[in-house]
Tab-separated table of C-alpha atoms in Angstrom:
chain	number	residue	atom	x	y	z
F	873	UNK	CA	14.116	1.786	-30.878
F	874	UNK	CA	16.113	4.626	-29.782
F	875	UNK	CA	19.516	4.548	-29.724
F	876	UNK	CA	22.373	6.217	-27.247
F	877	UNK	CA	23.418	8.274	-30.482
F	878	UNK	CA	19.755	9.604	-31.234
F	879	UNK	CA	20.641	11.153	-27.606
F	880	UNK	CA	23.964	12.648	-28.293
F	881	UNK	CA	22.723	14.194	-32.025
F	882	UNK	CA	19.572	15.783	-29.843
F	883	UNK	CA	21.446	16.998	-26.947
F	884	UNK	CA	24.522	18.294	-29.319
F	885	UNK	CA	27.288	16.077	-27.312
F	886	UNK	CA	29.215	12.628	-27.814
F	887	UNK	CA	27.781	9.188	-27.302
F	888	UNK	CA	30.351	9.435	-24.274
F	889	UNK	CA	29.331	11.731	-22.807
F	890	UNK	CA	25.593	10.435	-22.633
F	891	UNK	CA	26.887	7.474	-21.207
F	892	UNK	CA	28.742	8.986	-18.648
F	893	UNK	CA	25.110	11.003	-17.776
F	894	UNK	CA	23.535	7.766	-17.770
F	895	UNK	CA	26.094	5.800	-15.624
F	896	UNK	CA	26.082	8.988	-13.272
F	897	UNK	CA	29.677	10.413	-14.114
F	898	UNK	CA	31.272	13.340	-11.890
F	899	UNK	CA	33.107	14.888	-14.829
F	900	UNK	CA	30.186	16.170	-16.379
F	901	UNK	CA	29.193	19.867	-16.286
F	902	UNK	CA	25.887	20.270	-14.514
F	903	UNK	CA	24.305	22.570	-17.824
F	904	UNK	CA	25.712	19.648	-20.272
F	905	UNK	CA	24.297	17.046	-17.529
F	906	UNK	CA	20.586	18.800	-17.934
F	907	UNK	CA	20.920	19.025	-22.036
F	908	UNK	CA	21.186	15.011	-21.667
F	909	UNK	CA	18.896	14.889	-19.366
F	910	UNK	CA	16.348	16.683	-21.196
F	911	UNK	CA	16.890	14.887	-24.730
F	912	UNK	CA	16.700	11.234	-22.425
F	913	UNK	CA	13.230	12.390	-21.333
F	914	UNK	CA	12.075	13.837	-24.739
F	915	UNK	CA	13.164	10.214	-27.044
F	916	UNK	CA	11.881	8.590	-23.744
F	917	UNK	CA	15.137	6.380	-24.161
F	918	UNK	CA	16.149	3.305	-22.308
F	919	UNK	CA	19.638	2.385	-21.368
F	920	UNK	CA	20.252	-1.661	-21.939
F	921	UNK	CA	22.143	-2.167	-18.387
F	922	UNK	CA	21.431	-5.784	-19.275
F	923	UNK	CA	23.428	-5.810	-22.365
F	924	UNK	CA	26.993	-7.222	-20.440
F	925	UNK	CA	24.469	-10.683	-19.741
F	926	UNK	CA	24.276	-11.050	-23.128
F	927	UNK	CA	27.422	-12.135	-23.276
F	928	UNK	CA	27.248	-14.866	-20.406
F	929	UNK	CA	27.087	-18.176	-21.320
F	930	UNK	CA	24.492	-20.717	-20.668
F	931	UNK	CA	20.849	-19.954	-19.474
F	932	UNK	CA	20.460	-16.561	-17.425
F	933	UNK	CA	18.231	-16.392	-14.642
F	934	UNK	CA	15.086	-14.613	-14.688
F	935	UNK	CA	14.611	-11.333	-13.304
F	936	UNK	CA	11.817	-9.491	-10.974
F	937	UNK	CA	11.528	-6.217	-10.686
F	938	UNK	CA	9.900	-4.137	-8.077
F	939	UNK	CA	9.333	-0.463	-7.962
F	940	UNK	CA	8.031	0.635	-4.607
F	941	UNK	CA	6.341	3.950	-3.910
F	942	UNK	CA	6.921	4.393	-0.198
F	943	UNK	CA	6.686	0.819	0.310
F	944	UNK	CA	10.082	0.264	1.633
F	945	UNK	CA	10.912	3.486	3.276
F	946	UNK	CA	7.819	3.510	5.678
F	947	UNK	CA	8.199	0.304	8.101
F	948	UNK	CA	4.110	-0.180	7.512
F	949	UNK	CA	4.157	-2.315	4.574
F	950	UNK	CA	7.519	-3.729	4.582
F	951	UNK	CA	6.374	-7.325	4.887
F	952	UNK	CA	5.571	-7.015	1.189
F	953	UNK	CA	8.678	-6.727	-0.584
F	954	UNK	CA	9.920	-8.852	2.031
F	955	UNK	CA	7.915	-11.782	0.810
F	956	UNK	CA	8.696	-10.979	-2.990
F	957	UNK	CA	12.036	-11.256	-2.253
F	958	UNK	CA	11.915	-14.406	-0.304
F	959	UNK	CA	9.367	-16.154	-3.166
F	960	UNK	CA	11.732	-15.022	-5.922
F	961	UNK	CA	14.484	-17.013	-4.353
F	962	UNK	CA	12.490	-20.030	-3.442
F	963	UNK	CA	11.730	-19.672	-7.588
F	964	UNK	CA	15.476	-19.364	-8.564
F	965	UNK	CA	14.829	-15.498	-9.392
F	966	UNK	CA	16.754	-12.860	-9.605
F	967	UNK	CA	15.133	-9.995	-7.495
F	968	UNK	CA	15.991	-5.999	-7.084
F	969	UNK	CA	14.055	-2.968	-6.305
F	970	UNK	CA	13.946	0.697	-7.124
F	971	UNK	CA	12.682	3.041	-4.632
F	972	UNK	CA	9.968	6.382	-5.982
F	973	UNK	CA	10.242	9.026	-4.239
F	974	UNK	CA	7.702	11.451	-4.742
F	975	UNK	CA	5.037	11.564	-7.766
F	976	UNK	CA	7.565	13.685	-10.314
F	977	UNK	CA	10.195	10.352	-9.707
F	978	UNK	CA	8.627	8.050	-11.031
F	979	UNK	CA	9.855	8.584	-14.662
F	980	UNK	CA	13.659	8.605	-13.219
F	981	UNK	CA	12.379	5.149	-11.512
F	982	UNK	CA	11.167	3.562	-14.523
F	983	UNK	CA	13.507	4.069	-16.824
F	984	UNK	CA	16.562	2.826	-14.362
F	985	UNK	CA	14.186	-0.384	-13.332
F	986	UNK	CA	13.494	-0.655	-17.362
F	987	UNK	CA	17.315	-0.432	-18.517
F	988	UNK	CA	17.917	-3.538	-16.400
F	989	UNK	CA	15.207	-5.496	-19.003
F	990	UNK	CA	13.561	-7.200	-15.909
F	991	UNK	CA	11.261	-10.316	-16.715
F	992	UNK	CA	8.577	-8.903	-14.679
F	993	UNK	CA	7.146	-5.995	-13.111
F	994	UNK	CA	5.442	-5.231	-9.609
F	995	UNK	CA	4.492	-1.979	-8.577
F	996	UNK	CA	4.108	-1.756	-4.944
F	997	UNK	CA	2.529	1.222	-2.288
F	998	UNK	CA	2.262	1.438	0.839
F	999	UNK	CA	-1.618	1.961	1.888
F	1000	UNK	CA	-4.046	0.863	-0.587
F	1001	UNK	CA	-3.797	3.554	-3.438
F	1002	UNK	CA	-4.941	4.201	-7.100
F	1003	UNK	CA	-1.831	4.201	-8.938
F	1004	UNK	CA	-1.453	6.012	-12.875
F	1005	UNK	CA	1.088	4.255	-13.800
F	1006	UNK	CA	4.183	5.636	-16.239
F	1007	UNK	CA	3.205	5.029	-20.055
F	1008	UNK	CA	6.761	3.368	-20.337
F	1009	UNK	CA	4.867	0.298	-17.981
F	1010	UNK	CA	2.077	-0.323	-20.637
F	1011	UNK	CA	2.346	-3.763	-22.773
F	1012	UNK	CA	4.801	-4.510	-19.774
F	1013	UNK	CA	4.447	-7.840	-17.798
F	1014	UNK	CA	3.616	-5.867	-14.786
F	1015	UNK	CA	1.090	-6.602	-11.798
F	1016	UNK	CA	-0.168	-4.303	-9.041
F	1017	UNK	CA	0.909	-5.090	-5.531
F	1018	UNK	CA	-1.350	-3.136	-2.776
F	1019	UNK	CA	-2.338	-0.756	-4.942
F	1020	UNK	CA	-5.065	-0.291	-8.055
F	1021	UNK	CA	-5.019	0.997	-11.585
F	1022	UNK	CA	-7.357	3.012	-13.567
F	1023	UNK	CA	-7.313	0.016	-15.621
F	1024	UNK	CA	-9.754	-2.926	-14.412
F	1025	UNK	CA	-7.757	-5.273	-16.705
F	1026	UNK	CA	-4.260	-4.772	-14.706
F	1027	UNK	CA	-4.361	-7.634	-12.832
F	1028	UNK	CA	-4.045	-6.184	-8.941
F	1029	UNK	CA	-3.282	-8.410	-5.746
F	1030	UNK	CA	-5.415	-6.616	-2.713
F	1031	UNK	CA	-6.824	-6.952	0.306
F	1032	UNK	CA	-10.243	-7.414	0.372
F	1033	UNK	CA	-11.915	-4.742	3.291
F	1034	UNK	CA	-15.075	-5.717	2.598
F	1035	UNK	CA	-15.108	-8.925	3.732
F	1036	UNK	CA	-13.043	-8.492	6.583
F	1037	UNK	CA	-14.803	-5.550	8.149
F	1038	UNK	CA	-17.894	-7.605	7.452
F	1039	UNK	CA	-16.830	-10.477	9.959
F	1040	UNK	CA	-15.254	-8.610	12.558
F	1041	UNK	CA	-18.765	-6.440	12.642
F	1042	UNK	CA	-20.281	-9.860	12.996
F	1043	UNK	CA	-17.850	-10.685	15.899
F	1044	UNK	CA	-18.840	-7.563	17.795
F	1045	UNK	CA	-22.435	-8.484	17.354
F	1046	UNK	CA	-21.924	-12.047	18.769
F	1047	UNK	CA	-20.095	-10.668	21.712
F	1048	UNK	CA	-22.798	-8.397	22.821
F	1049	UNK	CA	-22.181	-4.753	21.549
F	1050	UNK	CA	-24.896	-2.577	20.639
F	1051	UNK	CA	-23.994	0.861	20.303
F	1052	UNK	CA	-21.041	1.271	17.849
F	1053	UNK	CA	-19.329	4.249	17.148
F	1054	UNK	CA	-17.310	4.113	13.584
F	1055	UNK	CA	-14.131	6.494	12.749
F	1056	UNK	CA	-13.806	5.204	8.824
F	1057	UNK	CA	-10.605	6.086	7.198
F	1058	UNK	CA	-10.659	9.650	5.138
F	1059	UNK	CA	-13.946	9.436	2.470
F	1060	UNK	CA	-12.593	8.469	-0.987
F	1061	UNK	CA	-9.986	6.425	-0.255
F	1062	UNK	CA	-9.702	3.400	-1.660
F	1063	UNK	CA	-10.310	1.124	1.408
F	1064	UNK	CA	-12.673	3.419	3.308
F	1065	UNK	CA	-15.919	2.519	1.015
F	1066	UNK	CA	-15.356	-1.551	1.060
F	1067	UNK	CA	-14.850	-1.359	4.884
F	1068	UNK	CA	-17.776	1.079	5.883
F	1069	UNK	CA	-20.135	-1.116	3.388
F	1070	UNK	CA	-18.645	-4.271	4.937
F	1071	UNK	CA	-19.754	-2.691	8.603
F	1072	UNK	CA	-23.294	-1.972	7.274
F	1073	UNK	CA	-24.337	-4.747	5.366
F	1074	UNK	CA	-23.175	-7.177	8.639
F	1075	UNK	CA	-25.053	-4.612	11.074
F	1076	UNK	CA	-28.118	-4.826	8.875
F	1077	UNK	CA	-27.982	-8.355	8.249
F	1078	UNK	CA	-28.360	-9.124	11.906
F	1079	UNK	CA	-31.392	-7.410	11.914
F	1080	UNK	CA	-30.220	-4.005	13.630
F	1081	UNK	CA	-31.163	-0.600	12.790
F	1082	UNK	CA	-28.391	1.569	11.154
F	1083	UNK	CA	-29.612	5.305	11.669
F	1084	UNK	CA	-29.178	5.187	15.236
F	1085	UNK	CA	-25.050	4.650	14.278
F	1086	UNK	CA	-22.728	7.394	14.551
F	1087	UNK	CA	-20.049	7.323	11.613
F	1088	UNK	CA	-17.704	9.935	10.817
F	1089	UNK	CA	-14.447	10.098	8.689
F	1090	UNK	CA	-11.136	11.070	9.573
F	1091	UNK	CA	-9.494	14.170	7.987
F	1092	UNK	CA	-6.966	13.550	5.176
F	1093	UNK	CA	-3.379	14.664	5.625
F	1094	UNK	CA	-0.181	13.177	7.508
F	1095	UNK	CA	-1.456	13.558	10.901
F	1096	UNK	CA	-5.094	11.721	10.257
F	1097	UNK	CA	-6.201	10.323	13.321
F	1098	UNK	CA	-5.247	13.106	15.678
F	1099	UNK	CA	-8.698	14.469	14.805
F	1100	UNK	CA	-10.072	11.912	16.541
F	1101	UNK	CA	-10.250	14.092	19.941
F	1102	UNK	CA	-12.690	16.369	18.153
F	1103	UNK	CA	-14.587	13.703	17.475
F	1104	UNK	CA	-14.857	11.000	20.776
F	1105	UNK	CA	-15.583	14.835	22.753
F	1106	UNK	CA	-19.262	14.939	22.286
F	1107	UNK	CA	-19.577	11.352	23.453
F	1108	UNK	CA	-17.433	11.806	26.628
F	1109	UNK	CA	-18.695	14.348	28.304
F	1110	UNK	CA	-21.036	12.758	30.646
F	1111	UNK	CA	-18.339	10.548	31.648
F	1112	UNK	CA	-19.353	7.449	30.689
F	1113	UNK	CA	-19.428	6.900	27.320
F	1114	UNK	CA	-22.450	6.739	25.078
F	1115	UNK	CA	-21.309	3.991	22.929
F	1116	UNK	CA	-20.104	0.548	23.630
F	1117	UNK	CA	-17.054	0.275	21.034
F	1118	UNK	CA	-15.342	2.467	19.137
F	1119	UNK	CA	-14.147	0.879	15.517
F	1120	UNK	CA	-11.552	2.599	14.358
F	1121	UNK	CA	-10.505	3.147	10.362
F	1122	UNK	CA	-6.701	1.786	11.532
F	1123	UNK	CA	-4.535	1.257	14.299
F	1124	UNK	CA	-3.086	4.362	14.279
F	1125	UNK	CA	-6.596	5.955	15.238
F	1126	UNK	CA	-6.684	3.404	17.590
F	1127	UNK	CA	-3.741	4.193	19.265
F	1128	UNK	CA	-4.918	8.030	19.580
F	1129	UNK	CA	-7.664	6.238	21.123
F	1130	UNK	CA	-6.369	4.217	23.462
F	1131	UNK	CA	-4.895	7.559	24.991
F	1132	UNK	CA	-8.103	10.088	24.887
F	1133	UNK	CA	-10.156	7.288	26.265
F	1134	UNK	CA	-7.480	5.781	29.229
F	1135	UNK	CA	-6.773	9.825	30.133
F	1136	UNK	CA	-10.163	9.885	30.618
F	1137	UNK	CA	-10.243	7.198	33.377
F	1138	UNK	CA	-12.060	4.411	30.878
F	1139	UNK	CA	-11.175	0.872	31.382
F	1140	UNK	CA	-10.792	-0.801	28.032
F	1141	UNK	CA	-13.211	-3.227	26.888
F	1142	UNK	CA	-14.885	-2.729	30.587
F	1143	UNK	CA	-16.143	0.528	29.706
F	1144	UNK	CA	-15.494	0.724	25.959
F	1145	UNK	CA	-14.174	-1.584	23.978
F	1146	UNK	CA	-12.157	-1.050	20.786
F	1147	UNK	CA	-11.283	-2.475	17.339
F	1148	UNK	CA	-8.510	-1.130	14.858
F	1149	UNK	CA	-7.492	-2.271	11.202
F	1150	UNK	CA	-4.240	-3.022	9.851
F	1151	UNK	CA	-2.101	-5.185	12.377
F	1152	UNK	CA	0.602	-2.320	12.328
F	1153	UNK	CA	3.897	-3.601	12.138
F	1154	UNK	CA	5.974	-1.880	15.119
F	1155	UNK	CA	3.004	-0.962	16.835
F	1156	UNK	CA	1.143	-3.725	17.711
F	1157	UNK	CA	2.696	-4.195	20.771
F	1158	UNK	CA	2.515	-0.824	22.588
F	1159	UNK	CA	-1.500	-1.579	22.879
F	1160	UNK	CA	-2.165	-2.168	26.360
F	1161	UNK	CA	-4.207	-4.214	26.493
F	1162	UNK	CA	-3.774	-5.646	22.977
F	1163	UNK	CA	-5.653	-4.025	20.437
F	1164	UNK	CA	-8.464	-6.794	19.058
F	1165	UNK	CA	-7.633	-5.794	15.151
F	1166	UNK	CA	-7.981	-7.192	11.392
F	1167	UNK	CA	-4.774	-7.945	9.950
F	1168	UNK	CA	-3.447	-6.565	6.499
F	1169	UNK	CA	-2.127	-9.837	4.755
F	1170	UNK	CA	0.983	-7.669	3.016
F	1171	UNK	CA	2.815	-10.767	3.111
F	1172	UNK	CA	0.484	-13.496	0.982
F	1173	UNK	CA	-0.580	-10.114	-1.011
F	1174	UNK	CA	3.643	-9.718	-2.247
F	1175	UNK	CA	3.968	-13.513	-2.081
F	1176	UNK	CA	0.937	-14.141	-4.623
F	1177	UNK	CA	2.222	-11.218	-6.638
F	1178	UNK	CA	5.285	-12.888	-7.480
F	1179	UNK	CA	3.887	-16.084	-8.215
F	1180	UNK	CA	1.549	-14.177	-10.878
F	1181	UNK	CA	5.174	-12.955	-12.522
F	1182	UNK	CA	6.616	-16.062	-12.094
F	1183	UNK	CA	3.977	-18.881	-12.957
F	1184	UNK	CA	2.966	-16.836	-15.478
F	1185	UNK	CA	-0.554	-16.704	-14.065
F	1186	UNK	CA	-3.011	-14.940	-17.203
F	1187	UNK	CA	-5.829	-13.704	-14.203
F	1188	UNK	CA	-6.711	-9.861	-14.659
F	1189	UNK	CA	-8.433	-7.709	-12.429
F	1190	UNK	CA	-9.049	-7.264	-8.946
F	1191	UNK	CA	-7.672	-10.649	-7.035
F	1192	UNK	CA	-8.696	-9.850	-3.186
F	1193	UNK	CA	-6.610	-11.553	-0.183
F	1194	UNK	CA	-8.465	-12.126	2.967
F	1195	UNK	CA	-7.989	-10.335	6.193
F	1196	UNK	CA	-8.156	-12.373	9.405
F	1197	UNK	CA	-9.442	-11.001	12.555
F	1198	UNK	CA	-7.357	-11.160	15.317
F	1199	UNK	CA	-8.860	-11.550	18.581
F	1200	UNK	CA	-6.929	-9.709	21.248
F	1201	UNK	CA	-8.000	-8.117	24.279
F	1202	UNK	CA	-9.648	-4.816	23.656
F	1203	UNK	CA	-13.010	-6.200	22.547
């Protein structure tokens, strides 16, 4: 294992002064600051923060870990580490989390999350994502929260699109729509294929044709959804709509929806009616009137995650949560 002095005979300085790097020091020269730095990332070395439990007496409590990648600085997915936090005390666990900020942090992350020795791992995003996760995680008792691995065997809590989209197509169909018009999320992410299949099989299963269906995919990017005025045009110009409801890939293209289609004069479902995805959390209530929508179940999905650290569960793979549909107003 390496050791604090491996750093300071690599970086050409005392074992002080690496620690006072590592513990974030103001008395060290920014050029000395980036030697350490440099010889920290090059032995790939790991500070023991935990070593002053050592010393406690009597049996320590177990520790969770969570590093979040936007997870807790967006307000979509909050209800995630919200739930790991409130299982982990429930369990007698210790709980803390460390924030990535952007792709090139998540080294910094990991090793301050790993100097703690944590008990267990969860790696958290907000939005379904593929994840490559820092070599420093592998062999680690770590488990995917929202998010998937290039490794099937990483054992990934998720919600399962497929299933849900399926059911509230089948919803639509029992209430009488006929002539959907689908706005998936952008193509290749990692929801937009379950939920698109999930809306095809359950259109084709009730014996309907699925040529006749208009589907398009938003544009990638921070502002997806906006695009969505380029897209209802063609099918508003005669005034009255040419389809009956308009799924959208979220609520957030819902929303943008709500507005091109009320500016328009369109009474909503009257004229059109309208499904989202997602349940967005602080927007859910500005629908008027409320959005009919499939919840995201971020809370059972960080709930179940820390059970899997905690009960030690040995499941790998994929483990989908379901979705309910909520049955509002707009459809």
């Amino acid at each position: 294992m390496v050791s604090l002095k491996d750093v300071a005979r690599l970086a050409g300085v005392s074992m002080m002064t690496v620690s006072r790097v590592i513990h974030n020091s103001d008395s060290v020269r920014p050029d000395t600051r980036e030697k350490v730095s440099r010889a920290i990332e090059a032995l790939n070395y790991v500070p023991d923060l935990s070593a002053r439990k050592m010393r406690g007496k009597g049996r320590q409590s177990s520790t969770l870990a969570v590093l979040a990648q936007d997870t807790a600085t967006t307000p979509f997915s909050v209800d995630i580490l919200l739930a790991i936090e409130q299982t982990a005390i429930e369990a007698g666990w210790n709980c803390f989390l460390i924030n990535i900020f952007s792709d090139k942090d998540a080294a910094r992350a990991t090793r301050q999350l790993l100097s703690h020795r944590p008990d267990g791992i969860i790696y958290t995003t907000m939005g379904l994502r593929q994840v490559t996760l820092p070599s420093s995680l592998r062999d680690r008792n770590i488990v995917l929260a929202n998010c998937l691995s290039t490794d099937p065997e990483l054992p990934a809590y998720i919600p399962d699109d497929y299933h849900a989209q399926y059911e509230a197509t089948e919803y639509l169909i029992r209430a009488g729509y006929r002539r959907p018009l689908c706005v998936w999320l952008p193509e290749g992410a990692p929801a937009t294929g379950p939920r698109r299949q999930g809306f095809e099989d359950a259109w084709k299963a009730a014996g309907r044709e699925l040529e006749p269906v208009a589907q398009y995919y938003m544009a990638r990017g921070d502002q997806y959804g906006t695009d969505l005025v380029a897209i209802l045009e063609p099918w508003l110009r005669e005034g009255t709509p040419s389809f009956d409801v308009l799924i959208c890939g979220n609520d957030r293209a819902a929303f943008v929806a709500y507005q091109i289609l009320l500016a328009r004069g369109l009474r909503i479902p009257q004229d059109v009616a309208v499904l989202g995805f997602d349940n967005l959390v602080g927007v859910g209530h500005l629908f008027l009137p409320p959005l009919t929508t499939v919840q995201l179940p971020h809370d059972i999905i960080g709930r179940e995650a820390a059970l899997h650290i905690i009960e030690g569960r040995q499941i790998s793979g994929q483990q989908r949560i379901p979705c309910p549909l909520l049955i509002r107003e707009s459809a």
